Amino acid sequence: MAPWPELGDAQPNPSKYLEGATSQQPITPDKSKETNKTDSTEVPVTKFELLPTYSTATLIEEPTEVDDPWNLPTLQDSGIKWSERDTKGKILCVFQGIGRLILLLGFLYFFVCSLDVLSSAFQLVGGKMAGQFFSNSSIMSNPLLGLVIGVLVTVFVQSSSTSTSIVVSMVASSLLTVRAAIPIIMGANIGTSITNTIVALMQVGDRSEFRRAFAGATVHDFFNWLSVLVLLPVEVATHYLEVVTQLIVESFHFKNGEDAPDLLKVITKPFTKLIVQLDKKVISQIAMNDETAKNKSLVKIWCKTFTNMTQMNVTVPSTANCTSPSFCWTDGIQTWTMKNVTYKENIAKCQHIFVNFHLPDLAVGIILLIISLLVLCGCLIMIVKILGSVLKGQVATVIKKTINTDFPFPFAWLTGYLAILVGAGMTFIVQSSSVFTSALTPLIGIGVITIERAYPLTLGSNIGTTTTAILAALASPGNTLRSSLQIALCHFFFNISGILLWYPIPFTRLPIRMAKGLGNISAKYRWFAVFYLIIFFFLIPLTVFGLSLAGWPVLVGVGVPVVFIIILVLCLRLLQSRCPRVLPKKLQNWNFLPLCMHSLKPWDAVISKFTGCFQMPCCCCCRVCCRVCCLLCGCPKCCRCSKCCQDLEEGQEAQGVPVKAPETFDNITISREAQGEVRAPDSKTECTAL
């Protein structure tokens, strides 16, 4: 609805809105001239006409323009322009820009370090459990079970590299075949996408930012899930990934190379190793059924050790166990022989915080989990704040046009593929798809990058993380080179196959549409984002894992009806949106079901009522803390974690503080309209007004 013109300067003067009015005084016709009708001189009659621009009926009839929530916001610069600054102001502005850049790089550094510590915390909490998932190699022949194990293990350890290295070790030790390892790699591809989804939850304070950030993060999830839904049955039926990668490995005679380059870890490792250091070999040893590893701690105590081999006299049961007859002695009761014995001598302890605390792994993991999440949240908030203050005005316009603009007409289709290469290159530099996509999420939230442009960047990130794995495989020892390289190539071709499915044709870019739909739902019901994480990354994999352990008959008996219902609902929803006339009248919408089965509104009421039990009226001290929290995190005035602001507003209403409206709203119809009380006008009333 168009706003009332000049609302601030409006006065209750009707002549201002009348045509032909020359003064503020009303014009009264002369009675003598009115009675003398025979006079040839005609007096001109002033015509009063209500201008259509200011007509109440026109205001009512104008359609309301609804803004697209996915449009990028205009980051306008509200500060002083550069041309209007004096010399001192320009110098101060330059130093402020340099300071913001230093702060941005500093918070980005701690953000990446917190992701590394978060991965270590998850490994301490669930690393041994993840190793036990792999320990029973007999159940790995079930591809569906291998898939959910890959998801759960990667979620627990927060690192696809760790889960992939465990799989490589098991394949090299002949505990697992390459065919059984491929579904696990697919599951690891899904599990690694949870990190940037958790990062998106940190922007929950602003609905618009959260809508874009959560959709930008979950587009990675939907791409991985859809790729697995299509490619896992194809792989089980044809084994094309195993065959293609085996041909490549046999065709080229690879030799052991140098270690894969550590680019980002060279910067972050000096800081993170002061916090905690882990012995990741323990998880691999547990996966390979090493009983001695189950009692070992993942926290590394000794960083420098010396291993030596020497000959010692040892006791053996009989002379048959002697190494040779010349090195065998007996006194009639005991028998000795000479053997080579390896012993390890501890030289220097590690220099990290928990080296002398002797706490259990679970306690250290929980402490690091809480600290890393707090640092992650704080760094992300500050990064968003600094980016919001820097990316304004002309700078934001240039960046948006550079990132989101396509090439000229004949080559517009190449823009997305260039973005894929950029995403692969950036991921290769930082050596982690989680770091790259997590850094991309706040940029999507504040509106610098569109979801359509973030999608190919994310696909490139999937390819970039596999190139790092290929380089790491080429640096493997001779006994594990073949298996590790084949698994890395399986991961690479799986992502390439997914890109060929869900990117080249615009119609097939379903992950973007699904992510936008989930973003709209999560922006309206923000609790649903947490439910999405719990259901898709924990409940569904654990349910499939339990049913798979019960056997194929139980899995098929439960899974087939569920899949059938899901397909039926999807087909019915497609018919309802495309051609509802084909369906019976009752099936043209979901109103035949109870409200709780086709709407989140009843659930929202239940959750709001449950969380409302913890929202008690605050004291003065709590109100101050709430205000400080709102100022720091950039939340709206009403903080969702307490009722301080709401109590303050209710107190003002109870005191009868009036809200004065401009005099223009003395008109009854317009004032009702402003309050949302305008009803549909009667046809007679409308004609009279016109």
Coordinates of N, CA and C in Angstrom, one line a residue, residues 372-582:
S372 N 35.2 -24.2 22.6 CA 35.3 -24.0 21.2 C 34.0 -23.5 20.6
L373 N 32.8 -23.9 21.1 CA 31.6 -23.4 20.7 C 31.4 -21.9 21.1
L374 N 31.8 -21.6 22.3 CA 31.7 -20.2 22.7 C 32.6 -19.3 21.8
V375 N 33.9 -19.7 21.6 CA 34.8 -19.0 20.8 C 34.3 -18.9 19.3
L376 N 33.8 -20.0 18.8 CA 33.2 -20.0 17.5 C 32.1 -19.1 17.3
C377 N 31.2 -19.1 18.3 CA 30.0 -18.1 18.3 C 30.5 -16.7 18.3
G378 N 31.4 -16.4 19.3 CA 31.8 -15.0 19.4 C 32.6 -14.5 18.2
C379 N 33.5 -15.4 17.6 CA 34.2 -14.9 16.4 C 33.3 -14.7 15.3
L380 N 32.3 -15.6 15.1 CA 31.3 -15.4 14.0 C 30.5 -14.2 14.2
I381 N 30.1 -13.9 15.4 CA 29.3 -12.6 15.6 C 30.2 -11.4 15.2
M382 N 31.4 -11.4 15.7 CA 32.3 -10.3 15.4 C 32.6 -10.2 13.9
I383 N 32.8 -11.3 13.2 CA 33.1 -11.3 11.8 C 31.9 -10.7 11.1
V384 N 30.7 -11.1 11.4 CA 29.5 -10.6 10.8 C 29.4 -9.1 11.1
K385 N 29.7 -8.6 12.3 CA 29.6 -7.2 12.6 C 30.6 -6.4 11.8
I386 N 31.8 -6.9 11.8 CA 32.9 -6.1 11.0 C 32.6 -6.1 9.5
L387 N 32.1 -7.3 9.0 CA 31.8 -7.3 7.6 C 30.6 -6.4 7.3
G388 N 29.6 -6.3 8.2 CA 28.5 -5.4 8.0 C 28.9 -4.0 8.0
S389 N 29.9 -3.6 8.8 CA 30.4 -2.2 8.8 C 31.3 -1.9 7.7
V390 N 32.0 -2.9 7.1 CA 32.9 -2.6 6.0 C 32.2 -2.7 4.7
L391 N 31.3 -3.7 4.5 CA 30.7 -3.9 3.2 C 29.4 -3.1 3.1
K392 N 29.6 -1.8 2.9 CA 28.5 -0.8 2.8 C 28.8 0.1 1.6
G393 N 27.7 0.6 1.1 CA 27.8 1.6 0.0 C 28.5 1.1 -1.2
Q394 N 29.5 1.8 -1.7 CA 30.1 1.5 -3.0 C 30.9 0.2 -2.9
V395 N 31.5 -0.1 -1.7 CA 32.3 -1.3 -1.6 C 31.4 -2.5 -1.7
A396 N 30.3 -2.5 -1.1 CA 29.3 -3.6 -1.2 C 28.8 -3.8 -2.6
T397 N 28.6 -2.7 -3.3 CA 28.1 -2.8 -4.7 C 29.1 -3.4 -5.6
V398 N 30.4 -3.0 -5.4 CA 31.4 -3.6 -6.2 C 31.6 -5.1 -6.0
I399 N 31.6 -5.5 -4.7 CA 31.8 -6.9 -4.3 C 30.6 -7.7 -4.8
K400 N 29.4 -7.2 -4.6 CA 28.2 -8.0 -5.1 C 28.2 -8.2 -6.6
K401 N 28.6 -7.1 -7.3 CA 28.6 -7.2 -8.8 C 29.7 -8.2 -9.2
T402 N 30.9 -8.1 -8.5 CA 32.0 -9.0 -8.9 C 31.7 -10.5 -8.7
I403 N 31.0 -10.8 -7.5 CA 30.8 -12.2 -7.2 C 29.5 -12.7 -7.9
N404 N 28.5 -11.9 -7.9 CA 27.1 -12.4 -8.3 C 26.8 -12.2 -9.8
T405 N 27.6 -11.4 -10.5 CA 27.3 -11.1 -11.9 C 27.8 -12.2 -12.8
D406 N 27.0 -12.5 -13.8 CA 27.4 -13.5 -14.8 C 28.3 -12.9 -15.9
F407 N 28.9 -13.7 -16.7 CA 29.6 -13.3 -17.9 C 28.7 -12.8 -18.9
P408 N 29.1 -12.0 -19.9 CA 28.2 -11.6 -21.0 C 27.6 -12.7 -21.7
F409 N 26.5 -12.4 -22.5 CA 25.5 -13.4 -23.0 C 26.1 -14.7 -23.5
P410 N 27.0 -14.7 -24.5 CA 27.3 -16.1 -25.0 C 27.9 -17.0 -24.0
F411 N 28.6 -16.4 -23.0 CA 29.4 -17.2 -22.0 C 28.8 -17.1 -20.6
A412 N 27.5 -16.8 -20.5 CA 27.0 -16.7 -19.1 C 27.0 -18.0 -18.4
W413 N 26.8 -19.1 -19.2 CA 26.8 -20.4 -18.6 C 28.1 -20.9 -18.0
L414 N 29.2 -20.2 -18.3 CA 30.5 -20.6 -17.8 C 30.7 -20.0 -16.4
T415 N 29.9 -19.1 -16.0 CA 30.2 -18.4 -14.7 C 30.1 -19.4 -13.5
G416 N 29.1 -20.3 -13.5 CA 29.0 -21.3 -12.5 C 30.1 -22.3 -12.4
Y417 N 30.6 -22.7 -13.6 CA 31.8 -23.6 -13.6 C 33.1 -22.9 -13.2
L418 N 33.2 -21.6 -13.4 CA 34.3 -20.9 -12.9 C 34.2 -20.8 -11.4
A419 N 33.0 -20.6 -10.8 CA 32.8 -20.6 -9.4 C 33.2 -22.0 -8.8
I420 N 32.9 -23.1 -9.5 CA 33.3 -24.4 -9.0 C 34.8 -24.5 -8.9
L421 N 35.5 -24.0 -9.9 CA 37.0 -24.0 -9.9 C 37.5 -23.2 -8.7
V422 N 36.9 -22.0 -8.5 CA 37.3 -21.1 -7.4 C 37.1 -21.8 -6.1
G423 N 35.9 -22.5 -5.9 CA 35.6 -23.2 -4.6 C 36.6 -24.4 -4.4
A424 N 37.0 -25.1 -5.5 CA 38.0 -26.2 -5.4 C 39.3 -25.6 -5.0
G425 N 39.7 -24.5 -5.7 CA 41.0 -23.9 -5.4 C 41.1 -23.4 -3.9
M426 N 40.1 -22.7 -3.5 CA 40.1 -22.2 -2.1 C 40.1 -23.3 -1.1
T427 N 39.4 -24.4 -1.3 CA 39.4 -25.5 -0.4 C 40.7 -26.2 -0.4
F428 N 41.4 -26.3 -1.6 CA 42.7 -26.9 -1.6 C 43.7 -26.0 -0.8
I429 N 43.5 -24.7 -0.8 CA 44.4 -23.8 0.0 C 44.2 -24.0 1.5
V430 N 42.9 -24.0 1.9 CA 42.7 -24.2 3.4 C 42.7 -25.6 3.8
Q431 N 42.6 -26.6 2.8 CA 42.7 -28.0 3.1 C 41.5 -28.5 4.0
S432 N 40.4 -27.9 3.8 CA 39.2 -28.3 4.6 C 38.0 -27.7 4.0
S433 N 37.1 -28.6 3.5 CA 35.8 -28.1 3.0 C 34.9 -27.5 4.1
S434 N 35.1 -28.0 5.4 CA 34.3 -27.5 6.5 C 34.7 -26.0 6.8
V435 N 36.0 -25.7 6.7 CA 36.5 -24.4 7.0 C 36.0 -23.4 5.9
F436 N 36.1 -23.9 4.6 CA 35.7 -23.0 3.5 C 34.2 -22.7 3.5
T437 N 33.3 -23.7 3.7 CA 31.9 -23.5 3.7 C 31.4 -22.8 4.9
S438 N 32.1 -23.0 6.1 CA 31.7 -22.3 7.3 C 32.1 -20.8 7.2
A439 N 33.2 -20.5 6.5 CA 33.5 -19.1 6.2 C 32.6 -18.5 5.2
L440 N 32.0 -19.3 4.3 CA 31.1 -18.8 3.3 C 29.7 -18.5 3.9
T441 N 29.3 -19.2 5.0 CA 28.0 -19.1 5.5 C 27.6 -17.6 6.0
P442 N 28.5 -17.0 6.8 CA 28.1 -15.6 7.2 C 28.0 -14.6 6.1
L443 N 28.8 -14.8 5.0 CA 28.7 -13.9 3.9 C 27.4 -14.1 3.2
I444 N 26.9 -15.3 3.1 CA 25.5 -15.5 2.6 C 24.5 -14.9 3.5
G445 N 24.7 -15.0 4.8 CA 23.7 -14.4 5.7 C 23.6 -12.9 5.6
I446 N 24.7 -12.2 5.5 CA 24.6 -10.7 5.5 C 24.2 -10.2 4.1
G447 N 24.1 -11.1 3.1 CA 23.6 -10.7 1.8 C 24.7 -10.3 0.8
V448 N 26.0 -10.8 1.0 CA 27.0 -10.4 0.0 C 27.0 -11.4 -1.1
I449 N 26.7 -12.7 -0.9 CA 26.7 -13.8 -1.9 C 25.3 -14.4 -1.9
T450 N 24.8 -14.5 -3.1 CA 23.5 -15.2 -3.3 C 23.7 -16.7 -3.2
I451 N 22.5 -17.4 -2.9 CA 22.6 -18.8 -2.7 C 22.9 -19.5 -4.1
E452 N 22.4 -18.8 -5.2 CA 22.7 -19.4 -6.5 C 24.2 -19.3 -6.8
R453 N 24.9 -18.4 -6.3 CA 26.3 -18.3 -6.5 C 27.1 -19.2 -5.5
A454 N 26.5 -19.3 -4.3 CA 27.2 -20.1 -3.2 C 27.1 -21.6 -3.6
Y455 N 26.0 -22.0 -4.3 CA 25.9 -23.4 -4.7 C 27.1 -24.0 -5.5
P456 N 27.5 -23.4 -6.6 CA 28.7 -23.9 -7.3 C 29.9 -23.8 -6.5
L457 N 30.1 -22.8 -5.6 CA 31.2 -22.7 -4.7 C 31.3 -23.9 -3.8
T458 N 30.1 -24.3 -3.3 CA 30.1 -25.4 -2.4 C 30.4 -26.7 -3.1
L459 N 29.9 -26.8 -4.4 CA 30.3 -28.0 -5.2 C 31.8 -28.1 -5.4
G460 N 32.4 -26.9 -5.7 CA 33.8 -26.9 -5.9 C 34.5 -27.3 -4.6
S461 N 34.0 -26.9 -3.5 CA 34.6 -27.3 -2.2 C 34.6 -28.8 -2.0
N462 N 33.5 -29.5 -2.5 CA 33.5 -30.9 -2.4 C 34.6 -31.5 -3.3
I463 N 34.9 -31.0 -4.4 CA 36.0 -31.5 -5.2 C 37.4 -31.1 -4.6
G464 N 37.5 -29.9 -4.1 CA 38.8 -29.5 -3.5 C 39.2 -30.4 -2.4
T465 N 38.3 -30.8 -1.5 CA 38.7 -31.7 -0.4 C 39.1 -33.1 -0.9
T466 N 38.7 -33.5 -2.0 CA 39.1 -34.8 -2.5 C 40.5 -34.7 -3.2
T467 N 40.8 -33.6 -3.8 CA 42.2 -33.4 -4.3 C 43.2 -33.5 -3.2
T468 N 42.9 -32.9 -2.0 CA 43.8 -33.0 -0.9 C 44.0 -34.4 -0.5
A469 N 42.9 -35.2 -0.5 CA 43.0 -36.6 -0.1 C 43.8 -37.4 -1.1
I470 N 43.7 -37.0 -2.4 CA 44.5 -37.7 -3.4 C 46.0 -37.4 -3.2
L471 N 46.4 -36.2 -2.9 CA 47.8 -35.9 -2.6 C 48.2 -36.6 -1.4
A472 N 47.4 -36.7 -0.3 CA 47.7 -37.4 0.9 C 47.9 -38.9 0.6
A473 N 47.1 -39.4 -0.3 CA 47.2 -40.9 -0.7 C 48.5 -41.1 -1.4
L474 N 48.9 -40.2 -2.3 CA 50.2 -40.4 -3.0 C 51.4 -40.3 -2.1
A475 N 51.2 -39.8 -0.9 CA 52.3 -39.7 0.0 C 52.3 -40.9 1.0
S476 N 51.4 -41.8 0.8 CA 51.2 -43.0 1.7 C 52.4 -44.0 1.5
P477 N 52.6 -44.8 2.5 CA 53.7 -45.9 2.4 C 53.3 -46.9 1.3
G478 N 54.2 -47.7 0.9 CA 54.0 -48.6 -0.2 C 52.8 -49.6 0.1
N479 N 52.7 -50.0 1.3 CA 51.7 -51.0 1.6 C 50.2 -50.5 1.6
T480 N 50.1 -49.2 1.7 CA 48.8 -48.6 1.8 C 48.5 -47.6 0.6
L481 N 49.5 -47.5 -0.3 CA 49.4 -46.6 -1.4 C 48.2 -46.9 -2.4
R482 N 48.1 -48.2 -2.7 CA 47.1 -48.6 -3.7 C 45.7 -48.4 -3.1
S483 N 45.5 -48.9 -1.9 CA 44.1 -48.8 -1.3 C 43.7 -47.4 -1.0
S484 N 44.6 -46.6 -0.5 CA 44.3 -45.2 -0.1 C 44.0 -44.4 -1.4
L485 N 44.8 -44.6 -2.4 CA 44.6 -43.9 -3.7 C 43.3 -44.3 -4.3
Q486 N 42.9 -45.5 -4.3 CA 41.7 -46.0 -4.9 C 40.5 -45.4 -4.1
I487 N 40.6 -45.3 -2.8 CA 39.5 -44.8 -2.0 C 39.3 -43.3 -2.3
A488 N 40.5 -42.6 -2.3 CA 40.4 -41.1 -2.6 C 39.8 -40.9 -4.0
L489 N 40.2 -41.7 -5.0 CA 39.6 -41.5 -6.3 C 38.1 -41.9 -6.3
C490 N 37.7 -42.8 -5.5 CA 36.2 -43.1 -5.4 C 35.5 -41.9 -4.9
H491 N 36.1 -41.2 -3.9 CA 35.5 -40.0 -3.3 C 35.4 -38.9 -4.4
F492 N 36.5 -38.8 -5.2 CA 36.5 -37.8 -6.2 C 35.5 -38.0 -7.3
F493 N 35.4 -39.2 -7.8 CA 34.4 -39.5 -8.9 C 33.0 -39.5 -8.3
F494 N 32.8 -39.8 -7.1 CA 31.4 -39.7 -6.5 C 30.9 -38.2 -6.5
N495 N 31.8 -37.3 -6.2 CA 31.4 -35.9 -6.2 C 31.3 -35.4 -7.6
I496 N 32.1 -35.8 -8.5 CA 31.9 -35.5 -9.9 C 30.6 -36.0 -10.5
S497 N 30.2 -37.2 -10.1 CA 28.9 -37.7 -10.6 C 27.8 -36.9 -10.0
G498 N 27.9 -36.5 -8.7 CA 26.8 -35.7 -8.1 C 26.7 -34.4 -8.8
I499 N 27.8 -33.7 -9.2 CA 27.8 -32.5 -9.9 C 27.1 -32.6 -11.3
L500 N 27.4 -33.7 -12.0 CA 26.8 -34.0 -13.3 C 25.3 -34.2 -13.1
L501 N 24.9 -34.7 -12.0 CA 23.4 -34.9 -11.8 C 22.7 -33.6 -11.4
W502 N 23.3 -32.8 -10.6 CA 22.5 -31.7 -9.9 C 23.0 -30.3 -10.3
Y503 N 23.8 -30.2 -11.3 CA 24.2 -28.8 -11.7 C 24.0 -28.4 -13.1
P504 N 24.5 -29.2 -14.1 CA 24.6 -28.6 -15.5 C 23.2 -28.1 -16.0
I505 N 22.1 -28.8 -15.8 CA 20.8 -28.4 -16.2 C 20.1 -27.6 -15.1
P506 N 19.7 -26.3 -15.4 CA 19.1 -25.5 -14.3 C 17.9 -26.2 -13.7
F507 N 17.1 -27.0 -14.4 CA 16.0 -27.6 -13.9 C 16.3 -28.6 -12.8
T508 N 17.5 -29.2 -12.9 CA 17.9 -30.2 -11.9 C 18.6 -29.7 -10.7
R509 N 18.7 -28.4 -10.5 CA 19.3 -27.8 -9.3 C 18.3 -27.8 -8.2
L510 N 17.9 -29.0 -7.8 CA 16.9 -29.2 -6.7 C 17.5 -28.7 -5.4
P511 N 18.8 -28.9 -5.1 CA 19.2 -28.5 -3.7 C 19.0 -27.1 -3.4
I512 N 19.0 -26.2 -4.4 CA 18.8 -24.7 -4.2 C 17.3 -24.6 -3.7
R513 N 16.4 -25.2 -4.5 CA 15.0 -25.0 -4.1 C 14.6 -25.6 -2.8
M514 N 15.2 -26.8 -2.5 CA 14.9 -27.4 -1.2 C 15.6 -26.6 0.0
A515 N 16.7 -26.1 -0.3 CA 17.4 -25.3 0.8 C 16.6 -24.0 1.1
K516 N 16.1 -23.4 0.0 CA 15.2 -22.2 0.2 C 14.0 -22.5 0.9
G517 N 13.3 -23.6 0.6 CA 12.1 -24.0 1.3 C 12.4 -24.3 2.8
L518 N 13.5 -24.9 3.1 CA 13.9 -25.2 4.5 C 14.3 -23.9 5.2
G519 N 14.9 -22.9 4.4 CA 15.2 -21.6 5.0 C 14.0 -20.8 5.4
N520 N 13.0 -20.9 4.6 CA 11.7 -20.2 4.9 C 11.1 -20.8 6.1
I521 N 11.0 -22.1 6.2 CA 10.4 -22.7 7.4 C 11.2 -22.4 8.7
S522 N 12.6 -22.5 8.6 CA 13.4 -22.2 9.8 C 13.4 -20.8 10.2
A523 N 13.2 -19.8 9.2 CA 13.1 -18.4 9.6 C 11.8 -18.2 10.4
K524 N 10.7 -18.9 10.0 CA 9.4 -18.7 10.7 C 9.4 -19.4 12.0
Y525 N 9.9 -20.7 12.0 CA 9.9 -21.5 13.2 C 11.4 -21.8 13.5
R526 N 12.1 -21.0 14.2 CA 13.6 -21.2 14.3 C 14.0 -22.4 15.1
W527 N 13.1 -23.0 15.9 CA 13.4 -24.2 16.6 C 13.5 -25.4 15.6
F528 N 12.9 -25.2 14.4 CA 12.9 -26.3 13.5 C 14.3 -26.6 13.0
A529 N 15.2 -25.6 13.0 CA 16.6 -25.9 12.5 C 17.3 -26.9 13.4
V530 N 17.1 -26.8 14.7 CA 17.7 -27.8 15.6 C 17.1 -29.2 15.4
F531 N 15.8 -29.2 15.2 CA 15.1 -30.5 14.9 C 15.6 -31.1 13.6
Y532 N 15.9 -30.3 12.6 CA 16.4 -30.8 11.4 C 17.8 -31.4 11.6
L533 N 18.7 -30.8 12.4 CA 20.0 -31.3 12.6 C 19.9 -32.7 13.4
I534 N 19.0 -32.7 14.4 CA 18.9 -33.9 15.2 C 18.3 -35.1 14.4
I535 N 17.3 -34.8 13.6 CA 16.6 -35.8 12.8 C 17.5 -36.4 11.7
F536 N 18.1 -35.5 10.9 CA 18.8 -35.9 9.7 C 20.2 -36.5 10.0
F537 N 20.8 -36.0 11.0 CA 22.2 -36.4 11.3 C 22.4 -37.4 12.5
F538 N 21.3 -37.6 13.2 CA 21.4 -38.5 14.4 C 20.2 -39.6 14.3
L539 N 19.0 -39.1 14.4 CA 17.9 -40.1 14.5 C 17.8 -41.0 13.3
I540 N 17.8 -40.5 12.1 CA 17.6 -41.3 10.9 C 18.8 -42.3 10.8
P541 N 20.1 -41.8 10.9 CA 21.2 -42.8 10.8 C 21.1 -43.9 11.9
L542 N 20.8 -43.4 13.2 CA 20.8 -44.4 14.3 C 19.6 -45.4 14.1
T543 N 18.5 -44.9 13.6 CA 17.4 -45.8 13.3 C 17.7 -46.9 12.2
V544 N 18.3 -46.4 11.2 CA 18.7 -47.3 10.1 C 19.8 -48.3 10.6
F545 N 20.7 -47.8 11.4 CA 21.7 -48.7 12.0 C 21.1 -49.8 12.9
G546 N 20.2 -49.4 13.7 CA 19.5 -50.4 14.6 C 18.7 -51.4 13.8
L547 N 18.0 -51.0 12.7 CA 17.2 -51.9 11.9 C 18.2 -52.8 11.1
S548 N 19.3 -52.3 10.7 CA 20.2 -53.1 9.9 C 20.9 -54.2 10.8
L549 N 21.1 -53.9 12.0 CA 21.6 -54.9 12.9 C 20.6 -56.0 13.2
A550 N 19.3 -55.6 13.1 CA 18.3 -56.7 13.3 C 18.2 -57.6 12.1
G551 N 18.7 -57.2 11.0 CA 18.7 -58.1 9.8 C 17.9 -57.5 8.7
W552 N 18.2 -58.1 7.5 CA 17.5 -57.6 6.3 C 16.0 -57.7 6.3
P553 N 15.4 -58.8 6.8 CA 13.9 -58.8 6.8 C 13.3 -57.7 7.6
V554 N 13.9 -57.3 8.8 CA 13.4 -56.2 9.6 C 13.5 -54.9 8.9
L555 N 14.7 -54.7 8.3 CA 15.0 -53.4 7.6 C 14.1 -53.2 6.4
V556 N 13.8 -54.3 5.6 CA 12.9 -54.2 4.5 C 11.5 -54.0 4.9
G557 N 11.1 -54.8 6.0 CA 9.7 -54.7 6.5 C 9.4 -53.3 7.0
V558 N 10.3 -52.6 7.6 CA 10.0 -51.3 8.1 C 10.3 -50.2 7.1
G559 N 11.4 -50.4 6.3 CA 11.8 -49.4 5.4 C 11.0 -49.2 4.2
V560 N 10.5 -50.3 3.6 CA 9.7 -50.2 2.4 C 8.4 -49.5 2.6
P561 N 7.6 -49.7 3.6 CA 6.4 -48.9 3.8 C 6.7 -47.4 4.0
V562 N 7.8 -47.1 4.8 CA 8.1 -45.7 5.0 C 8.5 -45.0 3.7
V563 N 9.3 -45.7 2.9 CA 9.7 -45.1 1.6 C 8.5 -45.0 0.7
F564 N 7.6 -45.9 0.7 CA 6.4 -45.9 -0.1 C 5.5 -44.7 0.3
I565 N 5.4 -44.4 1.6 CA 4.6 -43.3 2.1 C 5.2 -42.0 1.7
I566 N 6.5 -41.9 1.8 CA 7.2 -40.7 1.4 C 7.0 -40.4 -0.1
I567 N 7.2 -41.4 -1.0 CA 7.0 -41.2 -2.4 C 5.5 -40.8 -2.7
L568 N 4.6 -41.4 -2.0 CA 3.2 -41.1 -2.2 C 2.9 -39.6 -1.8
V569 N 3.4 -39.2 -0.7 CA 3.2 -37.8 -0.3 C 3.9 -36.8 -1.3
L570 N 5.1 -37.1 -1.8 CA 5.7 -36.3 -2.7 C 4.9 -36.2 -4.0
C571 N 4.4 -37.3 -4.5 CA 3.6 -37.3 -5.8 C 2.3 -36.5 -5.6
L572 N 1.7 -36.7 -4.4 CA 0.4 -36.0 -4.1 C 0.7 -34.5 -4.0
R573 N 1.8 -34.1 -3.4 CA 2.2 -32.7 -3.3 C 2.5 -32.1 -4.6
L574 N 3.1 -32.8 -5.5 CA 3.4 -32.4 -6.9 C 2.1 -32.1 -7.7
L575 N 1.2 -33.1 -7.5 CA -0.1 -32.9 -8.2 C -0.9 -31.8 -7.7
Q576 N -0.9 -31.6 -6.4 CA -1.6 -30.4 -5.8 C -1.1 -29.1 -6.3
S577 N 0.2 -29.0 -6.5 CA 0.8 -27.7 -6.9 C 0.7 -27.5 -8.4
R578 N 0.8 -28.6 -9.2 CA 0.8 -28.5 -10.7 C -0.6 -28.6 -11.3
C579 N -1.3 -29.6 -11.0 CA -2.6 -29.9 -11.6 C -3.6 -30.4 -10.6
P580 N -4.1 -29.6 -9.7 CA -5.0 -30.1 -8.7 C -6.3 -30.6 -9.2
R581 N -6.7 -30.2 -10.4 CA -8.0 -30.7 -11.0 C -8.1 -32.2 -11.2
V582 N -6.9 -32.8 -11.4 CA -6.9 -34.2 -11.6 C -7.3 -35.0 -10.3

